[in-house]
CSV table of C-alpha atoms in Angstrom, one decimal:
chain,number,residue,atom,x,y,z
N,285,UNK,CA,-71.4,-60.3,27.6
N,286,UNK,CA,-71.2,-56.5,28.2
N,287,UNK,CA,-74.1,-54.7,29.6
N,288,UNK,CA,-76.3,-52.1,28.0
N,289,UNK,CA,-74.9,-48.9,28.5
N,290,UNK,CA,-77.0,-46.6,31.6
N,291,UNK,CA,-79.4,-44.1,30.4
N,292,UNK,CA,-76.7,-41.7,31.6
N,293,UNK,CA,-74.0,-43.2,29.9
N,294,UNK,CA,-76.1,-43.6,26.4
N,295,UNK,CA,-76.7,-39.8,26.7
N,296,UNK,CA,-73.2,-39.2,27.5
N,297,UNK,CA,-71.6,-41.1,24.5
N,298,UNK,CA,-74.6,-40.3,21.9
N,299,UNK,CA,-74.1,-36.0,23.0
N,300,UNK,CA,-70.1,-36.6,22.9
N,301,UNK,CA,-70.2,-38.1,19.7
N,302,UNK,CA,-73.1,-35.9,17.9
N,303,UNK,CA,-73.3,-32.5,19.5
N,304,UNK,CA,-76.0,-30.6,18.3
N,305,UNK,CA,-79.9,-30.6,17.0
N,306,UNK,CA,-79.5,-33.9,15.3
N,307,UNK,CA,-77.8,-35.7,18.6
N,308,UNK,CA,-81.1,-34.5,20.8
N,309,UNK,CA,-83.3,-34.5,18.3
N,310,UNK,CA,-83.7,-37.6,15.9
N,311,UNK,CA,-80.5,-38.8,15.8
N,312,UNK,CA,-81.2,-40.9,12.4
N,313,UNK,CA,-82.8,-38.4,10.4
N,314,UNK,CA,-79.4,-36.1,10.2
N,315,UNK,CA,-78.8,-32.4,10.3
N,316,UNK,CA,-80.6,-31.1,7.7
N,317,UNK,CA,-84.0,-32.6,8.9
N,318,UNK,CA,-83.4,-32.4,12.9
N,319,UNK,CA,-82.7,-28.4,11.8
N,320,UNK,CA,-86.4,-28.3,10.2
N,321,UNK,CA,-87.7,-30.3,13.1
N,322,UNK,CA,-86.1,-27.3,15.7
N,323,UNK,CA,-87.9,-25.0,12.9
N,324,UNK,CA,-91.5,-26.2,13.7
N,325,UNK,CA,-90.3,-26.7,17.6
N,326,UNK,CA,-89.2,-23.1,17.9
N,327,UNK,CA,-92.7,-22.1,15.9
N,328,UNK,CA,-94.6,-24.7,18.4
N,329,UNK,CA,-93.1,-23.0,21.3
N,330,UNK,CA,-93.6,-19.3,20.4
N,331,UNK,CA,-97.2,-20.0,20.2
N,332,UNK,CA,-97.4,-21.8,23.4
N,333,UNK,CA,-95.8,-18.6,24.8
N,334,UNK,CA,-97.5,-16.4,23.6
N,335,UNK,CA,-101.2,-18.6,24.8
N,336,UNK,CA,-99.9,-18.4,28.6
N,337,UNK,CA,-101.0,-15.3,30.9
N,338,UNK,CA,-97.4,-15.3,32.4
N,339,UNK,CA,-95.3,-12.2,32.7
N,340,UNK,CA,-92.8,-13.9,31.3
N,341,UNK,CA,-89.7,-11.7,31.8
N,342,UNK,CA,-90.6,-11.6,35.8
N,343,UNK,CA,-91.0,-15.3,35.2
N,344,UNK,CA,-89.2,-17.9,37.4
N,345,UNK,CA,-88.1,-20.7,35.0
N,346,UNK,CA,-86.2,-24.5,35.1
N,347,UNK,CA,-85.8,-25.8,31.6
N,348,UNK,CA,-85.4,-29.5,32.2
N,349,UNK,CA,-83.3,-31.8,29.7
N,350,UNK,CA,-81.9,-28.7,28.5
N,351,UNK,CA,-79.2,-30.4,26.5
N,352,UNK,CA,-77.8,-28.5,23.5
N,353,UNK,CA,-79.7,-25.2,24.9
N,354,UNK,CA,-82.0,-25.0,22.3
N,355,UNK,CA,-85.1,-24.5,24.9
N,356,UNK,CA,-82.8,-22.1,26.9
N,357,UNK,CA,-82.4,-20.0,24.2
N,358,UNK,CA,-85.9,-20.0,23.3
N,359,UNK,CA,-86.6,-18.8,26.8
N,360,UNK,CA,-84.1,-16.1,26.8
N,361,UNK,CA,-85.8,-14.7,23.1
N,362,UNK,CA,-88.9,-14.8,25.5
N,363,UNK,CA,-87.1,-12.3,27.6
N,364,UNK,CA,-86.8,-14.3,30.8
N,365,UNK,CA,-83.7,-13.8,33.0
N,366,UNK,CA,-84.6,-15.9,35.8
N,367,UNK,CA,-83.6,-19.0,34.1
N,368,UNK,CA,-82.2,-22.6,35.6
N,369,UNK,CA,-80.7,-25.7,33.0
N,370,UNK,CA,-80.9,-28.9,34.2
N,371,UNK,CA,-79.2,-32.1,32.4
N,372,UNK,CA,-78.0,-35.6,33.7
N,373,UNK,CA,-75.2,-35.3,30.6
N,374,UNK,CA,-72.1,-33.2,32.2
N,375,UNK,CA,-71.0,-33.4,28.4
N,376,UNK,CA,-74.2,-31.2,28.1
N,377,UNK,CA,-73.3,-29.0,30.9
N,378,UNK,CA,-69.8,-28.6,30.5
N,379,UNK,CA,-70.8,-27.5,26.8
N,380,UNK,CA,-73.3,-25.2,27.6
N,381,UNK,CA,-71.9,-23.2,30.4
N,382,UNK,CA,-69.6,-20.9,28.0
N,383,UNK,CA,-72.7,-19.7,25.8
N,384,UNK,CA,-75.0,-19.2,28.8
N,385,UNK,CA,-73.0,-17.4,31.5
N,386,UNK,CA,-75.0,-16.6,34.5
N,387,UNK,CA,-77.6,-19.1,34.1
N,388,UNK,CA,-76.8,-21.8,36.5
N,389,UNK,CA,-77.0,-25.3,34.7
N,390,UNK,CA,-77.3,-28.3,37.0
N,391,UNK,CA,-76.0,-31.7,36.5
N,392,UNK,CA,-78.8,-34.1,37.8
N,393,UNK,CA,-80.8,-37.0,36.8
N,394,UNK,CA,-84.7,-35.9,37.3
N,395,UNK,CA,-85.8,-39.4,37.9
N,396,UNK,CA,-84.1,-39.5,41.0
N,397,UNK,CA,-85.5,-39.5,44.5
N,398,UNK,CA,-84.4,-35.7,45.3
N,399,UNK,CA,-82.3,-34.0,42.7
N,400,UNK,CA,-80.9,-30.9,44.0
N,401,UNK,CA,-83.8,-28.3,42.8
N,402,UNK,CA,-84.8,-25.9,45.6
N,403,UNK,CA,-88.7,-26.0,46.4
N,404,UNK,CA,-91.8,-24.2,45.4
N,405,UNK,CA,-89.2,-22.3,43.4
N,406,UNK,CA,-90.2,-21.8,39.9
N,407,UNK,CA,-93.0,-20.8,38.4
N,408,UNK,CA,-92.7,-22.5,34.8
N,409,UNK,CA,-90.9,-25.8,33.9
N,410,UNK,CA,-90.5,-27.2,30.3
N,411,UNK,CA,-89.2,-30.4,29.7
N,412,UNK,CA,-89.8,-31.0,26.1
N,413,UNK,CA,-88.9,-34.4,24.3
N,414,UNK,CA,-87.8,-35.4,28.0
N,415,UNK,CA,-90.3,-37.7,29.5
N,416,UNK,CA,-90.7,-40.5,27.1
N,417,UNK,CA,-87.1,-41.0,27.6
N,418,UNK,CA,-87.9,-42.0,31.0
N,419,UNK,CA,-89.2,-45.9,30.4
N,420,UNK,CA,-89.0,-47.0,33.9
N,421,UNK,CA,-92.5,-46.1,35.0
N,422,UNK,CA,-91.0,-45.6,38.8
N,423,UNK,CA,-88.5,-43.4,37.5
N,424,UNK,CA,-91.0,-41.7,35.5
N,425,UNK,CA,-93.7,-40.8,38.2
N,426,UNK,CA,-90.7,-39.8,40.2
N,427,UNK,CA,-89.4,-37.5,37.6
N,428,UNK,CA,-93.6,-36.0,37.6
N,429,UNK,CA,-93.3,-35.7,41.7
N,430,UNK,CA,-90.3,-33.9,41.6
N,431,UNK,CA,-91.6,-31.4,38.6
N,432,UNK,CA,-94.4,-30.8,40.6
N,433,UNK,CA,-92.0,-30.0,43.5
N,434,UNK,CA,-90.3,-27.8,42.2
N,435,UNK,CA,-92.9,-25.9,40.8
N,436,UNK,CA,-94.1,-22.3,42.9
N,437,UNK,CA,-98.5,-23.1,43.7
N,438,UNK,CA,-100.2,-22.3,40.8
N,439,UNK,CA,-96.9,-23.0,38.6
N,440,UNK,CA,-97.5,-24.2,34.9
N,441,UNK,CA,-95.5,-27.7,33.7
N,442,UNK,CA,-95.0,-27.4,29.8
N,443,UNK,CA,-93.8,-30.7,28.1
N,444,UNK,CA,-94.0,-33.2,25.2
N,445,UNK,CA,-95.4,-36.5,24.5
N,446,UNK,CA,-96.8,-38.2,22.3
N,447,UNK,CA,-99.7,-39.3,24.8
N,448,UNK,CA,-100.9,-42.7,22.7
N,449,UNK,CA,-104.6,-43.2,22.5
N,450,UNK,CA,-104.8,-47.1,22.3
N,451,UNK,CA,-102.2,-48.6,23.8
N,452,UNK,CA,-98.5,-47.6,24.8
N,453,UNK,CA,-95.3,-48.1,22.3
N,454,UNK,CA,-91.3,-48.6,23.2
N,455,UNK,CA,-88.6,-48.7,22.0
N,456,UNK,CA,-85.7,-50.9,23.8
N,457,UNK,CA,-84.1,-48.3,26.2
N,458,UNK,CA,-84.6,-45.2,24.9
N,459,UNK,CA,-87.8,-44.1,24.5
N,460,UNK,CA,-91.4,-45.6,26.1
N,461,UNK,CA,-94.8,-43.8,24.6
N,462,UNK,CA,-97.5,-44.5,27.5
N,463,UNK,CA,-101.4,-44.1,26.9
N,464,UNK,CA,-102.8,-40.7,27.3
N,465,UNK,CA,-104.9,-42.5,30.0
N,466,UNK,CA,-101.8,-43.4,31.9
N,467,UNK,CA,-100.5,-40.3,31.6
N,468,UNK,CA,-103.3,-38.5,32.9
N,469,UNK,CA,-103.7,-41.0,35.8
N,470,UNK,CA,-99.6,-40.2,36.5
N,471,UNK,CA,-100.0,-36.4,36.3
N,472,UNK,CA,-103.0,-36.4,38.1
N,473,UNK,CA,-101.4,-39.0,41.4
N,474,UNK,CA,-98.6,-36.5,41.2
N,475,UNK,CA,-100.8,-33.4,41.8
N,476,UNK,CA,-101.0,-31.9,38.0
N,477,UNK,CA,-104.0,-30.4,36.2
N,478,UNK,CA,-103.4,-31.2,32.6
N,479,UNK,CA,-105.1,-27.7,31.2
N,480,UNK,CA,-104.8,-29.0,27.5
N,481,UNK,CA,-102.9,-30.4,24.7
N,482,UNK,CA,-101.4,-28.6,21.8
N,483,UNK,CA,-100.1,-30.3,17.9
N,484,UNK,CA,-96.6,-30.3,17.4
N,485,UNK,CA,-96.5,-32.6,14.6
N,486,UNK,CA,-98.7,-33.6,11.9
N,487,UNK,CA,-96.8,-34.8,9.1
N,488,UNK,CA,-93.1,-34.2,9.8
N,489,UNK,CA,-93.3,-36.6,13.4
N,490,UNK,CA,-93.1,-40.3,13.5
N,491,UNK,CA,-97.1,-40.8,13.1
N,492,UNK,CA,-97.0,-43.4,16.2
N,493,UNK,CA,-100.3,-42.3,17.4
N,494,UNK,CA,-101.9,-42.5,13.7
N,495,UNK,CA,-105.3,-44.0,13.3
N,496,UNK,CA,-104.6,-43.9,9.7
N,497,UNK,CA,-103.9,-47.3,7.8
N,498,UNK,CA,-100.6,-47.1,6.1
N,499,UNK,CA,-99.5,-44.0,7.7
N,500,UNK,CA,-96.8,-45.3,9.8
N,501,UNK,CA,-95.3,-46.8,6.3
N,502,UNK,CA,-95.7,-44.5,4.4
N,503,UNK,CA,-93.7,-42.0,6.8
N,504,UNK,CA,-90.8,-44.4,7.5
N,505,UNK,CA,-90.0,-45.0,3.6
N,506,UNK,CA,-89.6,-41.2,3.4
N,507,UNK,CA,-87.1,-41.5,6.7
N,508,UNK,CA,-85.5,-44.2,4.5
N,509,UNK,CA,-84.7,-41.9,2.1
N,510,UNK,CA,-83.7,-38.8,4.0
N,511,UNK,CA,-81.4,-41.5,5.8
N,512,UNK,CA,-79.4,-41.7,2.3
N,513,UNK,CA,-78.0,-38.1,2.3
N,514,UNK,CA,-78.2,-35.0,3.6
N,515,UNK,CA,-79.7,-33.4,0.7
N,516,UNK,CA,-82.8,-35.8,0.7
N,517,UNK,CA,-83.6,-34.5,4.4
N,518,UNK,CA,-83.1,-30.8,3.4
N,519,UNK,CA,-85.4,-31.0,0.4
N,520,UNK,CA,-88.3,-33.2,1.9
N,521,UNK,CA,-87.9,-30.8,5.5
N,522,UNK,CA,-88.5,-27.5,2.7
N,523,UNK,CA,-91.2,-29.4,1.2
N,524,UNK,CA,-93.0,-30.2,4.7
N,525,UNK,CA,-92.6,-26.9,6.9
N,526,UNK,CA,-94.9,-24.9,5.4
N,527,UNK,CA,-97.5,-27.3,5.2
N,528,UNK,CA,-96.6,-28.7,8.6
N,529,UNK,CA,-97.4,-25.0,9.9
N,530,UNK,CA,-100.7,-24.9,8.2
N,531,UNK,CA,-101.7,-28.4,9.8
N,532,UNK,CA,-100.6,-27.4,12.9
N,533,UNK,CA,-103.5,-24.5,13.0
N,534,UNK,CA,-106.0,-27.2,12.0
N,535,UNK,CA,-105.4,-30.5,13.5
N,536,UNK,CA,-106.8,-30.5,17.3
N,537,UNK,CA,-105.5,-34.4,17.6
N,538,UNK,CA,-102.2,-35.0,16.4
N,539,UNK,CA,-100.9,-38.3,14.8
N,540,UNK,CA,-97.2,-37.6,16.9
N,541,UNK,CA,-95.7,-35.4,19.5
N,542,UNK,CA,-97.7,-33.0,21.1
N,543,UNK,CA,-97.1,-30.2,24.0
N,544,UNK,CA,-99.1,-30.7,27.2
N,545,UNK,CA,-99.9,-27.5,29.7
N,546,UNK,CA,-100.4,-29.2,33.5
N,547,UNK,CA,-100.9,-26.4,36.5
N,548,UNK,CA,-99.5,-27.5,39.9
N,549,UNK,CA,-102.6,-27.9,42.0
């Protein structure tokens, strides 16, 4: 019987294999979708941004996870120069290191003991749609210490989650939603402030955190049908986005993925 591919080696196959939005994002769901997925991310992101009393161009910053550079190049729109990529995919790095020339990209695995990020050395770190890949819990609050080392005093962590109310939810290898009690137990034992949370998704996320009856149905027959074709997941992404930006202003609690502002204490 073969064994189950590393975390590592899944990432290194699935990015080899499907390089771009859809192969970081949700793989499943196919371009047209993932690409209005990125839409609300990048519209998600711009208003975290633009909440934080950083000067962001003088700004310090480790994009964590950067895979496909999406995050990078939201970083650089933001006018930052300072800027460090780090992946555990050398597929990811190799790729990215033509389009971003002298921003240095770093192959390493954050849930190790001491990957090779200088100290106290940034003042912002994003790691969005990283964590929750992390399902070994010792990994995980060894991924959080060495964020929080990283990180210059006072330094801001910005990342997603889908921090579950009631409960915690996986899924085989690849992705593990913990409790927002556990989480803020973890960020808290690793020296994080958790400042607050912010909606990413309301109606175009998996609902996994929905206290909703039917919801999580109701959302996966419409996957089942974007799954068909790519037109399907262009059309029902059209349909979604403007109402999914509307929601996004309203809803304080999320049913999905939502963006988390910790401060280094």
């Amino acid at each position: 019987m073969s064994q189950a591919p590393t975390p590592r080696q899944y990432w290194q196959q699935r990015l080899a294999n499907n390089w771009g939005l859809h192969g970081v994002g949700s793989l499943a769901y196919g371009r047209q979708y993932n690409a209005w997925l990125y839409r609300v991310r990048r519209h998600a992101f711009r208003q975290i941004c633009a909440s934080l009393d950083v000067d962001l161009p003088a700004a310090r910053v480790l994009d964590v996870g950067c895979g496909t550079g999406f995050y990078l190049e939201q970083w650089r729109e933001q006018g930052v120069a300072l800027l460090t990529g780090l992946d555990f995919s050398s597929v990811a790095i190799e790729r990215l290191r033509p389009r971003f020339e002298g921003i240095e990209l770093l192959d390493s695995d954050l849930g190790e003991e001491a990957p090779p990020l200088p100290a106290a050395s940034f003042d912002i770190v994003s790691a969005f749609d990283v964590l929750f890949h992390i399902v070994d819990d010792a990994r995980y609050a060894s991924a959080l210490r060495n964020l929080h080392a990283a990180l210059a005093p006072g330094g801001l962590l910005l990342y997603s989650d889908n921090f579950i109310r009631s409960g915690a939810r996986r899924h085989l290898d690849y992705w593990k939603s913990r409790s927002l009690s556990d989480i803020e137990a973890a960020l808290d034992q690793a020296g994080f402030e958790l400042l607050t949370r912010k909606t990413m998704f309301v109606l175009m996320g998996s609902p996994v955190d929905s206290q909703v009856r039917g919801h999580q149905r109701l959302f996966d027959l419409a996957m089942r049908m974007v799954q068909r074709s790519e037109a399907a997941g262009y059309a029902l992404g059209a349909a979604l986005y403007p109402l999914e930006l509307l929601l996004r202003r309203i809803v304080r609690e999320g049913p999905s993925t939502e963006i988390a502002i910790c401060r280094k204490r």
